[in-house]
PDB file of C-alpha atoms and ligand atoms in Angstrom:
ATOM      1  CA  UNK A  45       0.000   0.000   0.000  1.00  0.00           C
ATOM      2  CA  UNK A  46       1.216   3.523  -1.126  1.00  0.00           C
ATOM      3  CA  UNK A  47       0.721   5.916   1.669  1.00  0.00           C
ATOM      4  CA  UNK A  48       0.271   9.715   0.225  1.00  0.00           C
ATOM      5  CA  UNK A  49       0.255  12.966   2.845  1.00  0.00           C
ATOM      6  CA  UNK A  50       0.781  15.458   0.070  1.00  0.00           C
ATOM      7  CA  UNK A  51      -2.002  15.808  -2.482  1.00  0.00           C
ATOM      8  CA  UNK A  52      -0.207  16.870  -5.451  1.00  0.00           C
ATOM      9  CA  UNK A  53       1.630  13.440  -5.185  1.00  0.00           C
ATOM     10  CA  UNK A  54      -1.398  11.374  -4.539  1.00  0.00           C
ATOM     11  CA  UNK A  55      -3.225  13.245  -8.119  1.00  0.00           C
ATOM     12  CA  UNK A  56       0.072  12.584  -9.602  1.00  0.00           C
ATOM     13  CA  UNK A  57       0.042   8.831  -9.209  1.00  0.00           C
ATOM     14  CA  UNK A  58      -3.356   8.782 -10.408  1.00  0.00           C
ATOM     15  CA  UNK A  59      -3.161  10.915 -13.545  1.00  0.00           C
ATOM     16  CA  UNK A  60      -0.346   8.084 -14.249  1.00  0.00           C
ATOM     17  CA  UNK A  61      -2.718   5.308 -13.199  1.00  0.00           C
ATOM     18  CA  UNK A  62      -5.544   6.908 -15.507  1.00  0.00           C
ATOM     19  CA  UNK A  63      -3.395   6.975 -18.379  1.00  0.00           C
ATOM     20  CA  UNK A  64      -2.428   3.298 -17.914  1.00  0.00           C
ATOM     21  CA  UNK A  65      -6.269   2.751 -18.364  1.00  0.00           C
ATOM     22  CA  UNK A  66      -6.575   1.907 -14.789  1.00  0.00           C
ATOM     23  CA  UNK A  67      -9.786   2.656 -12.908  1.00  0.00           C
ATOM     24  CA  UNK A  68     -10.181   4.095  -9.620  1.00  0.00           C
ATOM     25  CA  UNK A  69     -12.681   3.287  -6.592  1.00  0.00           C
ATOM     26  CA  UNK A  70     -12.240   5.555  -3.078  1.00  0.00           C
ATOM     27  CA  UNK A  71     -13.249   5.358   0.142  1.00  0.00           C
ATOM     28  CA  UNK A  72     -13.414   8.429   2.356  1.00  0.00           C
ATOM     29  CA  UNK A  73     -13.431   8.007   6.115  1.00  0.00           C
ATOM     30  CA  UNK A  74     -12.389   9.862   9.359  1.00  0.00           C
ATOM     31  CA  UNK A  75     -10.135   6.609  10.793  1.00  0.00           C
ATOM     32  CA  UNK A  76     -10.661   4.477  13.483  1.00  0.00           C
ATOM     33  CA  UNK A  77     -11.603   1.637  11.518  1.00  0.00           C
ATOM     34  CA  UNK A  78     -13.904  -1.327  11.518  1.00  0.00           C
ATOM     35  CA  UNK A  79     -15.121  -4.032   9.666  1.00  0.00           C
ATOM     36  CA  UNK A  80     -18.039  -1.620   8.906  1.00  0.00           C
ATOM     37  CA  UNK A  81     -15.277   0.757   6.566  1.00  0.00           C
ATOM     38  CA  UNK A  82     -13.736  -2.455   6.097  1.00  0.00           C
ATOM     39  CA  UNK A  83     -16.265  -3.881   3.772  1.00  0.00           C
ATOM     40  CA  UNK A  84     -16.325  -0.432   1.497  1.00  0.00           C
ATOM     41  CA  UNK A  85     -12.816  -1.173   0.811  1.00  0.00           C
ATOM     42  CA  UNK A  86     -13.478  -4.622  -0.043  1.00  0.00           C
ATOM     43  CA  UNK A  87     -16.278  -4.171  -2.190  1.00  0.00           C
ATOM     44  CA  UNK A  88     -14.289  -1.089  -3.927  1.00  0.00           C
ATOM     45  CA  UNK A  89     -11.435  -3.494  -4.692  1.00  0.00           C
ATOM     46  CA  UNK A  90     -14.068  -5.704  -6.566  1.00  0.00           C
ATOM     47  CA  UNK A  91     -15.428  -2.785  -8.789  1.00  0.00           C
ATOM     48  CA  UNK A  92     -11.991  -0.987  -9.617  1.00  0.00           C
ATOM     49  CA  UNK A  93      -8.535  -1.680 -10.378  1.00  0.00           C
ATOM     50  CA  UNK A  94      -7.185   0.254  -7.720  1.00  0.00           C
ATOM     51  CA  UNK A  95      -8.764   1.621  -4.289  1.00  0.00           C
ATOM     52  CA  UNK A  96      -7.659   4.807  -2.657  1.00  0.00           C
ATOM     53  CA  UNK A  97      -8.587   5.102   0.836  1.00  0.00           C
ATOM     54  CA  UNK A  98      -8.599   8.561   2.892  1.00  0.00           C
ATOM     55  CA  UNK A  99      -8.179   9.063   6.580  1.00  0.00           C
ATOM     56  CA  UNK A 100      -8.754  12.327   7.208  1.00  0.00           C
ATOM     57  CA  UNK A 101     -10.818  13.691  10.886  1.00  0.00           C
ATOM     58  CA  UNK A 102     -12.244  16.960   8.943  1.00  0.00           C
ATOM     59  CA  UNK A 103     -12.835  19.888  11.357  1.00  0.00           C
ATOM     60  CA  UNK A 104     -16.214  21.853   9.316  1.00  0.00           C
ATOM     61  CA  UNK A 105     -18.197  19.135   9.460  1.00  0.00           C
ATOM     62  CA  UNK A 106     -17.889  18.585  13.883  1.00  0.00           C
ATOM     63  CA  UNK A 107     -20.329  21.513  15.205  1.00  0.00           C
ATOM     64  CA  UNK A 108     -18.940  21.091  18.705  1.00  0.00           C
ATOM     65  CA  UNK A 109     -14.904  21.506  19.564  1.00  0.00           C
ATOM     66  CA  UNK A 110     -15.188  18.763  22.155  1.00  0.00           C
ATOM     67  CA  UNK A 111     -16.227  15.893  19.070  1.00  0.00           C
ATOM     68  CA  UNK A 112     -13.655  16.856  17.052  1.00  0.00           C
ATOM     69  CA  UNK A 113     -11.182  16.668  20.009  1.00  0.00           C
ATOM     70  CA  UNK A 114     -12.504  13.365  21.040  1.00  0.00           C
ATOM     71  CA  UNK A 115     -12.416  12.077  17.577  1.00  0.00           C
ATOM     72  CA  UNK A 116     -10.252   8.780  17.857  1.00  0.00           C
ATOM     73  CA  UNK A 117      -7.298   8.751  16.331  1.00  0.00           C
ATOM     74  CA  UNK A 118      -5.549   5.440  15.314  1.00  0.00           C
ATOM     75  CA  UNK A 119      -3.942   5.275  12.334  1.00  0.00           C
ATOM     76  CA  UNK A 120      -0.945   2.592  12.945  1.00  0.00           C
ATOM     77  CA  UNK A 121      -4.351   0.216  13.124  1.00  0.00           C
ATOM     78  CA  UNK A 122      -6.324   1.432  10.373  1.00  0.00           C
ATOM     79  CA  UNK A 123      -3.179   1.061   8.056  1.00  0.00           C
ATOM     80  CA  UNK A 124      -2.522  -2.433   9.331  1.00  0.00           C
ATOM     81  CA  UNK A 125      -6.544  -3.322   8.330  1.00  0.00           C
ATOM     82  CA  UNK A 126      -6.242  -1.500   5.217  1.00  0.00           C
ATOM     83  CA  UNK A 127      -2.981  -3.427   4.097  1.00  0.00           C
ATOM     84  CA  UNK A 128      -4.619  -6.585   5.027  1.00  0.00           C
ATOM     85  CA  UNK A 129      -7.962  -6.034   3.055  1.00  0.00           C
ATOM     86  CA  UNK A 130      -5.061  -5.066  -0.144  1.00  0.00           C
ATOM     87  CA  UNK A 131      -6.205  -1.357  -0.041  1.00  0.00           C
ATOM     88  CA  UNK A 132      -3.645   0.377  -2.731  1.00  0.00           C
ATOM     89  CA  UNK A 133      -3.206   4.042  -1.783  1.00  0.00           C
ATOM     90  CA  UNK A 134      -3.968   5.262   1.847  1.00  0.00           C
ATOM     91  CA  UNK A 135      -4.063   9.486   1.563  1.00  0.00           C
ATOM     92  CA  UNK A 136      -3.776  11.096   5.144  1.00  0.00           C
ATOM     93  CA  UNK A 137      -3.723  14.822   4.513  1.00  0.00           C
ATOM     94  CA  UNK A 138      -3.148  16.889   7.672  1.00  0.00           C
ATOM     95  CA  UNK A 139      -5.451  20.081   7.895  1.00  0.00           C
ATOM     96  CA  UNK A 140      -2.948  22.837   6.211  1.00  0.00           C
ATOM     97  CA  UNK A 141      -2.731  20.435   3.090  1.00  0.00           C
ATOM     98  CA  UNK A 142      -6.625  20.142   2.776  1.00  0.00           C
ATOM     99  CA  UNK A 143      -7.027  23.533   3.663  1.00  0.00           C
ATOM    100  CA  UNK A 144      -3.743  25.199   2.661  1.00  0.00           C
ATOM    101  CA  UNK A 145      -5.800  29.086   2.671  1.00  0.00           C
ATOM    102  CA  UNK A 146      -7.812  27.919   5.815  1.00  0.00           C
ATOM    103  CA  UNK A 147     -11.402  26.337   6.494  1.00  0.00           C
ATOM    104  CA  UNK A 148     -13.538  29.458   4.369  1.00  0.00           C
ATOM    105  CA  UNK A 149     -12.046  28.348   1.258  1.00  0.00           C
ATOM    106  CA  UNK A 150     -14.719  29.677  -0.808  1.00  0.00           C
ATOM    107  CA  UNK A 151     -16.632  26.126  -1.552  1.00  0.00           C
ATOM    108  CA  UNK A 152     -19.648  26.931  -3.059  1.00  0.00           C
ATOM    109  CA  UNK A 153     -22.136  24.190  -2.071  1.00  0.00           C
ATOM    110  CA  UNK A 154     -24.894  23.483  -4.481  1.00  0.00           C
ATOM    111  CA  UNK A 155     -28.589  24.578  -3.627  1.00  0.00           C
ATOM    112  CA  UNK A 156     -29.934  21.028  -2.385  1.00  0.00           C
ATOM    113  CA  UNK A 157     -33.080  22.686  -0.914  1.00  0.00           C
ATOM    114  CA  UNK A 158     -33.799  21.627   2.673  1.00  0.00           C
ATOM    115  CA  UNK A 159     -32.278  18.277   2.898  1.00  0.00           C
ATOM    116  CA  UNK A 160     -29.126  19.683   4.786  1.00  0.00           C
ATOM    117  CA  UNK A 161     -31.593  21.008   7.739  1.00  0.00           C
ATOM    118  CA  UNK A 162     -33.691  18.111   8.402  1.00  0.00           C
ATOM    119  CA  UNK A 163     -33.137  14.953  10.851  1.00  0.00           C
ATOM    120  CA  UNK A 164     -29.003  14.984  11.307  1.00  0.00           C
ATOM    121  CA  UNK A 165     -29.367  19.000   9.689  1.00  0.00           C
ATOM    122  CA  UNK A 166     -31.700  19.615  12.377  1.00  0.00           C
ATOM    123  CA  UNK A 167     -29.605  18.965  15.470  1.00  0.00           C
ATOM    124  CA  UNK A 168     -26.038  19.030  13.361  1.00  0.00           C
ATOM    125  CA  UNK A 169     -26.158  22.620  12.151  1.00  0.00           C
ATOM    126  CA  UNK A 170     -23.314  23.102   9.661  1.00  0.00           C
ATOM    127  CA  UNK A 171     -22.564  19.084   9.587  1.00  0.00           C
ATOM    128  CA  UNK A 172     -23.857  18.384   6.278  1.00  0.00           C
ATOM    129  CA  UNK A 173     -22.434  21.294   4.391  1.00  0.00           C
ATOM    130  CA  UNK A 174     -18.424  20.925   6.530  1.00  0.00           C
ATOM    131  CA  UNK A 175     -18.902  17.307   4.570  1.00  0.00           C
ATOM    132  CA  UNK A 176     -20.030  18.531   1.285  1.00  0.00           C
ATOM    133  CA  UNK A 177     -16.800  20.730   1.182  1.00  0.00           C
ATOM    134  CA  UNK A 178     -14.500  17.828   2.447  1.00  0.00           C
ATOM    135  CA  UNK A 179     -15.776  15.432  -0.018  1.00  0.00           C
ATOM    136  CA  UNK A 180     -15.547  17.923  -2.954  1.00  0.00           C
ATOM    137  CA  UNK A 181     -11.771  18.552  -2.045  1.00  0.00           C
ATOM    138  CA  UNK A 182     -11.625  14.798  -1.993  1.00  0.00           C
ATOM    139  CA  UNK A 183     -13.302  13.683  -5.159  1.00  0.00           C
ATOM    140  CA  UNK A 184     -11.295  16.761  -7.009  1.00  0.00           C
ATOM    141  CA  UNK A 185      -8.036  15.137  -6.166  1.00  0.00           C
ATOM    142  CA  UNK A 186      -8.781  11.537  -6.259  1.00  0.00           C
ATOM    143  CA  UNK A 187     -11.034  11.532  -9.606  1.00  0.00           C
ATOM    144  CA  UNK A 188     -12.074   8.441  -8.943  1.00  0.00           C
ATOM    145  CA  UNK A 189     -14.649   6.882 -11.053  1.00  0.00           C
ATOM    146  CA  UNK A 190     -16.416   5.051  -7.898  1.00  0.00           C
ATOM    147  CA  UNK A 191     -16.876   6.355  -5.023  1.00  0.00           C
ATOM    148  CA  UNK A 192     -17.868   4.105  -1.857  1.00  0.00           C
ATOM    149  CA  UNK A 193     -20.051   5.208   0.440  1.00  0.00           C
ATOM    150  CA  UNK A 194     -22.184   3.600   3.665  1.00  0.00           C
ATOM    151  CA  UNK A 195     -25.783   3.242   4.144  1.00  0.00           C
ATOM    152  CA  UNK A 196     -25.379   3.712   8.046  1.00  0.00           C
ATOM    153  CA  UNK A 197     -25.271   7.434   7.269  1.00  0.00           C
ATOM    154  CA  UNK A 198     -28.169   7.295   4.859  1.00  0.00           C
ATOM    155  CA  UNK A 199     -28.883  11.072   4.985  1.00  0.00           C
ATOM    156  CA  UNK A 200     -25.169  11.879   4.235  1.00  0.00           C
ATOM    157  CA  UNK A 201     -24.798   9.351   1.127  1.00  0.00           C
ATOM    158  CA  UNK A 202     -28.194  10.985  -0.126  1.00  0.00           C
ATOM    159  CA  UNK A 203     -26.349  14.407   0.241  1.00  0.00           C
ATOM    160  CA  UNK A 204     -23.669  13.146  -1.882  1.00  0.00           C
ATOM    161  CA  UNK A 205     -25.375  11.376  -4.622  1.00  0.00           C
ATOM    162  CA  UNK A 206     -27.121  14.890  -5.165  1.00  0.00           C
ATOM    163  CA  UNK A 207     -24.145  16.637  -4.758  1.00  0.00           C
ATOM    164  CA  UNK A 208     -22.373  14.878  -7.375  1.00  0.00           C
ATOM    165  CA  UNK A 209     -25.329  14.900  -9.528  1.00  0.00           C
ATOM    166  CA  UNK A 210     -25.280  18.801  -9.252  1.00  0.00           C
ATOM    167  CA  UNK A 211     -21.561  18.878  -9.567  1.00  0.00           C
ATOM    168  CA  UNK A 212     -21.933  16.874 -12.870  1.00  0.00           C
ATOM    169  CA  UNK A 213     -19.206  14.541 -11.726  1.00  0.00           C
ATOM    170  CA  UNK A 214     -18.637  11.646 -13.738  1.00  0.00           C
ATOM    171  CA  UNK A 215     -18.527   9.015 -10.871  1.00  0.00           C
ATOM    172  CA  UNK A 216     -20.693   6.435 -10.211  1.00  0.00           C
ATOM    173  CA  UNK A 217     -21.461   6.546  -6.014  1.00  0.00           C
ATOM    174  CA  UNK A 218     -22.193   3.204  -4.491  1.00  0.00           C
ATOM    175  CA  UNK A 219     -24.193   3.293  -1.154  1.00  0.00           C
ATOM    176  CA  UNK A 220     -23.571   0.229   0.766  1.00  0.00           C
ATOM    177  CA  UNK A 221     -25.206  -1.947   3.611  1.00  0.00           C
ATOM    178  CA  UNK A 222     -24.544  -1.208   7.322  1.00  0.00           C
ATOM    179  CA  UNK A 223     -22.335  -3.871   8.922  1.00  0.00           C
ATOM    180  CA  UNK A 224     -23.769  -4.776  12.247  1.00  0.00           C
ATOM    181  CA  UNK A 225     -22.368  -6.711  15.274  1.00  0.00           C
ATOM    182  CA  UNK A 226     -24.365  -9.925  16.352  1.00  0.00           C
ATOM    183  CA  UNK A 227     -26.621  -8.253  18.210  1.00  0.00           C
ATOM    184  CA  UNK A 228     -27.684  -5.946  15.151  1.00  0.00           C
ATOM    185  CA  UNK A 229     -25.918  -2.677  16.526  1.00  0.00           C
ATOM    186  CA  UNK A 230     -24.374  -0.683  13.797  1.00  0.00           C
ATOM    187  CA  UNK A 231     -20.758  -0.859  14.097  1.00  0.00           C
ATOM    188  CA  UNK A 232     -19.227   2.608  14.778  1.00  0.00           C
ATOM    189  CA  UNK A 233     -16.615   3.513  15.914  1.00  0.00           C
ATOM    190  CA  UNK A 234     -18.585   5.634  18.817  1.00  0.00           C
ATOM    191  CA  UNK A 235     -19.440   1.947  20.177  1.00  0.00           C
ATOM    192  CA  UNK A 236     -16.049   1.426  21.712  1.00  0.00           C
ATOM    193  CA  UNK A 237     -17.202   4.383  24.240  1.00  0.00           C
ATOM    194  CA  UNK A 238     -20.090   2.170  25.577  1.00  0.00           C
ATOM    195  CA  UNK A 239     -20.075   0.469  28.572  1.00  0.00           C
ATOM    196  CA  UNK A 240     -20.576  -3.591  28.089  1.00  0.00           C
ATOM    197  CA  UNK A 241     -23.828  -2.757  29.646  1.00  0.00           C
ATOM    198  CA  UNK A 242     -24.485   0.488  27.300  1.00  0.00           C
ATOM    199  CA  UNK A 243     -23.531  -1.920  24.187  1.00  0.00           C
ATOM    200  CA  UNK A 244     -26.142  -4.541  25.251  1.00  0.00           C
ATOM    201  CA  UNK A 245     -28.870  -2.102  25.668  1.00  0.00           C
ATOM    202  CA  UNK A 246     -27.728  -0.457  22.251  1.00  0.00           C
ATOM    203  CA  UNK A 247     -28.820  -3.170  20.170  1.00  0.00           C
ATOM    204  CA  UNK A 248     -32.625  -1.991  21.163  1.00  0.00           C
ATOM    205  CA  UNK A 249     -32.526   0.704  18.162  1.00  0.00           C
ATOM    206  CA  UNK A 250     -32.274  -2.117  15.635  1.00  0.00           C
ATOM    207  CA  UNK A 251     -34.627  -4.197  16.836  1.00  0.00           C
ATOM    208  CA  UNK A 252     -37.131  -1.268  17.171  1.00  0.00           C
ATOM    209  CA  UNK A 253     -36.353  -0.058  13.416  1.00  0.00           C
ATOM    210  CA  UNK A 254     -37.121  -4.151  12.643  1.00  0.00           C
ATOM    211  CA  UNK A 255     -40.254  -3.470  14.754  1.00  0.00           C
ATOM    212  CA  UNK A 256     -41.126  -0.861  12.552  1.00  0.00           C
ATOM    213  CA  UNK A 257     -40.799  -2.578   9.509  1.00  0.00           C
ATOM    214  CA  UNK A 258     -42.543  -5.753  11.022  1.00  0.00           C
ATOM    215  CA  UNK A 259     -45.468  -3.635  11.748  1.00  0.00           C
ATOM    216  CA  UNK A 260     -45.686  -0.882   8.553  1.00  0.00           C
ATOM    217  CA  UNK A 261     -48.802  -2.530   6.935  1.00  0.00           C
ATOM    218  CA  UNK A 262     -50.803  -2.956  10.275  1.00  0.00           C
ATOM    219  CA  UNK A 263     -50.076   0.278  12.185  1.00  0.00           C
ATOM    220  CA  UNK A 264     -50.198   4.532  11.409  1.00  0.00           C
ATOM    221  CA  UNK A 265     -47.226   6.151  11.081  1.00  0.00           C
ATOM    222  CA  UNK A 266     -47.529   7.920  13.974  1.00  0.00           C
ATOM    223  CA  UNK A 267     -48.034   4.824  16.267  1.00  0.00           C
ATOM    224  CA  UNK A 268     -45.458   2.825  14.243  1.00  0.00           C
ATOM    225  CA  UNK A 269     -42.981   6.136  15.666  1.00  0.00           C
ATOM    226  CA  UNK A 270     -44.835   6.070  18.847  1.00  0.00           C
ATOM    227  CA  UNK A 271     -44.198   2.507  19.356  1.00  0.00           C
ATOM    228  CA  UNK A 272     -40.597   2.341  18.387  1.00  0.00           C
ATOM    229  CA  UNK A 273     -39.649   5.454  20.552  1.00  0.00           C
ATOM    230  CA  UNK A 274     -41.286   3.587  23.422  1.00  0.00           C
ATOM    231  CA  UNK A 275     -39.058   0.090  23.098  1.00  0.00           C
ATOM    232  CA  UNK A 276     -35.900   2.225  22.448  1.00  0.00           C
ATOM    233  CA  UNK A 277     -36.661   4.683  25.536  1.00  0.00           C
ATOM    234  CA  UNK A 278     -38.095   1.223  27.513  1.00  0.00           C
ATOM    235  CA  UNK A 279     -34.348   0.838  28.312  1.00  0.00           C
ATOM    236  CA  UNK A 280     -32.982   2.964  30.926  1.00  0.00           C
ATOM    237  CA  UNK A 281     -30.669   6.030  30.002  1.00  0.00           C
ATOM    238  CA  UNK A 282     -31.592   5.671  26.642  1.00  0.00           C
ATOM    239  CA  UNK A 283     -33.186   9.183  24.763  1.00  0.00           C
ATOM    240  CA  UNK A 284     -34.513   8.771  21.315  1.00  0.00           C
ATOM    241  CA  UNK A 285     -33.314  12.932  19.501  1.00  0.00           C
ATOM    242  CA  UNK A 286     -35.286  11.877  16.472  1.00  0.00           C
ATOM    243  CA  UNK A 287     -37.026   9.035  14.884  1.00  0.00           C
ATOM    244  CA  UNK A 288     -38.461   9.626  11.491  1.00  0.00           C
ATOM    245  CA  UNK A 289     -40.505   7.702   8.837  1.00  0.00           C
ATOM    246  CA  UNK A 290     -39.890   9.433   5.473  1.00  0.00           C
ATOM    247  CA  UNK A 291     -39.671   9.083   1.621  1.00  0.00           C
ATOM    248  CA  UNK A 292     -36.299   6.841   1.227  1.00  0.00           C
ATOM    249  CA  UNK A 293     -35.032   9.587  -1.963  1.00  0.00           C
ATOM    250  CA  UNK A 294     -36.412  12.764  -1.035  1.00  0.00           C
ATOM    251  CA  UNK A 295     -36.124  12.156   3.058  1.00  0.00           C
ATOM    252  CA  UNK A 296     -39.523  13.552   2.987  1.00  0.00           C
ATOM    253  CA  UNK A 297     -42.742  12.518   5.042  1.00  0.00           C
ATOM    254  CA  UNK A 298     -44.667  10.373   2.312  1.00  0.00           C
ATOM    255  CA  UNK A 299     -47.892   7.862   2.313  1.00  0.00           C
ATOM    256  CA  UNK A 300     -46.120   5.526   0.115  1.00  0.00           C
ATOM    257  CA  UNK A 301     -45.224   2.695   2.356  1.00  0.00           C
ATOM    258  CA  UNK A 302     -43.162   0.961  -0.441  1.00  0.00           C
ATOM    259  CA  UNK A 303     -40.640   3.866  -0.530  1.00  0.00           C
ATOM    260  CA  UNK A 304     -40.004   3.841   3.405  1.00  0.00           C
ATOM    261  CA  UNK A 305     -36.953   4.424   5.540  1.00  0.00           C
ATOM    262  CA  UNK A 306     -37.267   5.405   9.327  1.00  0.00           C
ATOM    263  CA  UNK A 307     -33.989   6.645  10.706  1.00  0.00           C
ATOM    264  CA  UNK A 308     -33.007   7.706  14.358  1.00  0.00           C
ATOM    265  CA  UNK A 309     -30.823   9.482  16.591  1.00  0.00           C
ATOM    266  CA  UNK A 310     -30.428   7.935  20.198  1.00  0.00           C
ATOM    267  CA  UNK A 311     -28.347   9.148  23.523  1.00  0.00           C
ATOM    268  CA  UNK A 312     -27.033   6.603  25.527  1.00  0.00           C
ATOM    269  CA  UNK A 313     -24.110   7.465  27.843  1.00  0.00           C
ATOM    270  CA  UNK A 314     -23.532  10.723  26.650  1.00  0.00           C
ATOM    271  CA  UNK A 315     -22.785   8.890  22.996  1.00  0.00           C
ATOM    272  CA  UNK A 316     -25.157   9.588  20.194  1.00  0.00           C
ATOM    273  CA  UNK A 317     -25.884   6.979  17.997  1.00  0.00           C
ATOM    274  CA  UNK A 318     -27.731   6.717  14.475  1.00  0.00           C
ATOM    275  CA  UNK A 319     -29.003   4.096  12.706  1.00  0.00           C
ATOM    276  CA  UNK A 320     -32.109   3.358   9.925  1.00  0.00           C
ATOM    277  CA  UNK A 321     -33.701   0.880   8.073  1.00  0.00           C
ATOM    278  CA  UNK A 322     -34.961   0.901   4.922  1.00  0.00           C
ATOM    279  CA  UNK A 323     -38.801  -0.823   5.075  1.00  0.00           C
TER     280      UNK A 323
HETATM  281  P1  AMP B 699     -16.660   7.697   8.908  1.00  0.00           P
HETATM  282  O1  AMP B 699     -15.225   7.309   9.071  1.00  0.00           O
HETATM  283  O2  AMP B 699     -17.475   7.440  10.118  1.00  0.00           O
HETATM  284  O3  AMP B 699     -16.829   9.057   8.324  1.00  0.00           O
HETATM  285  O4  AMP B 699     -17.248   6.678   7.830  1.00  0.00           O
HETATM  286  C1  AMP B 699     -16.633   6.493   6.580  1.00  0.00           C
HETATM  287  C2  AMP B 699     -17.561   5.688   5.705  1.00  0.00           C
HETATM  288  O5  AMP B 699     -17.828   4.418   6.299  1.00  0.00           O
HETATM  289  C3  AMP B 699     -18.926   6.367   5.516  1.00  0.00           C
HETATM  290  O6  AMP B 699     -19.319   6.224   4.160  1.00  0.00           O
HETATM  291  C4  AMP B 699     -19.821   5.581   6.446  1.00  0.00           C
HETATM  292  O7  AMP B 699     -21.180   5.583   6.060  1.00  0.00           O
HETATM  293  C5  AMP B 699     -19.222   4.187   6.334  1.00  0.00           C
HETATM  294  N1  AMP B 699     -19.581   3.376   7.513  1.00  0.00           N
HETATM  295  C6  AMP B 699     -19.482   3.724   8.809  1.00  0.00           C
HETATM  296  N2  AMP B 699     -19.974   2.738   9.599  1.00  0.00           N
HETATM  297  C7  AMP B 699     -20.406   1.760   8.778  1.00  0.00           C
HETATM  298  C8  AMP B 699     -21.029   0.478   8.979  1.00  0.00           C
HETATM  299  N3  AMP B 699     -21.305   0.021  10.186  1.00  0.00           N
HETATM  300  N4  AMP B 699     -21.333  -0.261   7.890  1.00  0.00           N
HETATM  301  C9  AMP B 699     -21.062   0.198   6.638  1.00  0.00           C
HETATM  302  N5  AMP B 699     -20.474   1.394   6.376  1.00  0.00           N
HETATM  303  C10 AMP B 699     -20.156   2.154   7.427  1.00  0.00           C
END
């Protein structure tokens, strides 16, 4: 695995690789790595010739100080999993190489309407848009011609794919399935803070978004939300921030039950989680 920290060298390699006829698949992430990230790199590596993976903890898109602060930081690990998965170019810019002229760098994000404010939008104010700029700067030095993405962040790979529509990129963007521990928690890297007893009670969210789903054709949608809030919240020192039934493509509230997803945010321990299910 090539490791690149400067971005002119990591554009130059792939200019080359271009020219050779090679394509290119890339996988953004912020580190601290699991089997979740793992299995974008390894489904990348079946789509392209060569897989570029980023590691980069991007300071617009954390509203608080104290996140980005806290952000684990573990790259001797991450470089080990990526070498063992065959992962071909690792790029770990520091901050003054992705933002050489600063943070206000004069990205101009596209006019996506209101789907930056809602569910994450709502209680991440400024998230969405810090990760529209980061992946921009990404995708303009990668040029890849994939681009792997998770489903675990629904709302943000929905961003993207309009993003890159608007941008007229010519990538294809691949949204992939959550990866879930045995007892159907998302993994995330946010896990490791829970307690063994915190990680137990976790696994409620997913079995209240299957609860959902079980019960879409029987119940409203406002006891279907009703219902799922209660079995998350049933489980002590657990606060549902949002839960949400809405149009899978436009994140909208919709009658079509065919087109569902619901999607949450959930405190537990002073760690918020987020998770969703597609119905
Ligand atoms: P992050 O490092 O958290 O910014 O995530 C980097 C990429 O990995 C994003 O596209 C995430 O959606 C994806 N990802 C994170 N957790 C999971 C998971 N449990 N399963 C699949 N993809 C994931």
């Amino acid at each position: 695995m090539i490791s690149y920290k400067s971005s002119f060298y990591l554009s130059k390699y792939i200019r080359k690789q271009k020219l050779l006829g090679k394509t290119i698949a890339f996988v953004p992430t912020m580190g601290a790595l699991h089997l979740g990230h793992i299995s974008l790199v390894k489904a990348a590596k079946e789509k392209a010739d060569l897989v570029v993976c980023s590691i980069f903890v991007n300071p617009t898109q954390f509203n608080k100080q104290e996140d980005l602060l806290k952000y684990p930081r573990t790259i001797d690990a991450d470089s080990k999993l990526l070498k063992a998965v065959s992962c071909d170019v690792l790029f770990i810019p520091s901050i003054k190489e992705m933002y050489p002229k600063g943070t206000n760098n004069g990205f101009q994000a596209p006019d996506l309407g209101n789907i930056l404010d809602i569910l994450e939008g709502e209680f991440r104010p400024g998230h969405f848009e810090g990760m529209m700029q980061v992946v921009s700067l990404l995708l303009d030095k990668v040029n890849c011609d994939h681009l792997f993405m998770g489903l675990k962040d629904y709302q943000q790979f929905a961003i993207c794919s309009l993003m890159i529509k608007a941008q007229k990129r010519k990538l294809e963007i691949h949204g992939m399935p959550t990866i879930r521990e045995s007892s159907g928690l998302a993994m995330s890297s946010r896990n490791e803070r829970l307690s063994a007893e915190g990680r137990k009670k976790a696994a409620s969210i997913y079995a209240s978004l299957n609860w959902v789903k079980e019960n879409k054709d029987q119940l409203q949608i406002e006891n279907l939300k009703q219902g799922a809030i209660e079995r998350i919240e049933s489980q002590d020192g657990m606060q549902v921030e949002y839960l949400e039934i809405v149009d899978k493509d436009l994140l909208r509230p919709s009658q079509d039950k065919k087109n569902w997803i619901v999607l949450c945010a959930v405190w537990l321990e002073n760690i918020r989680l987020i998770d969703n299910l597609i119905l």
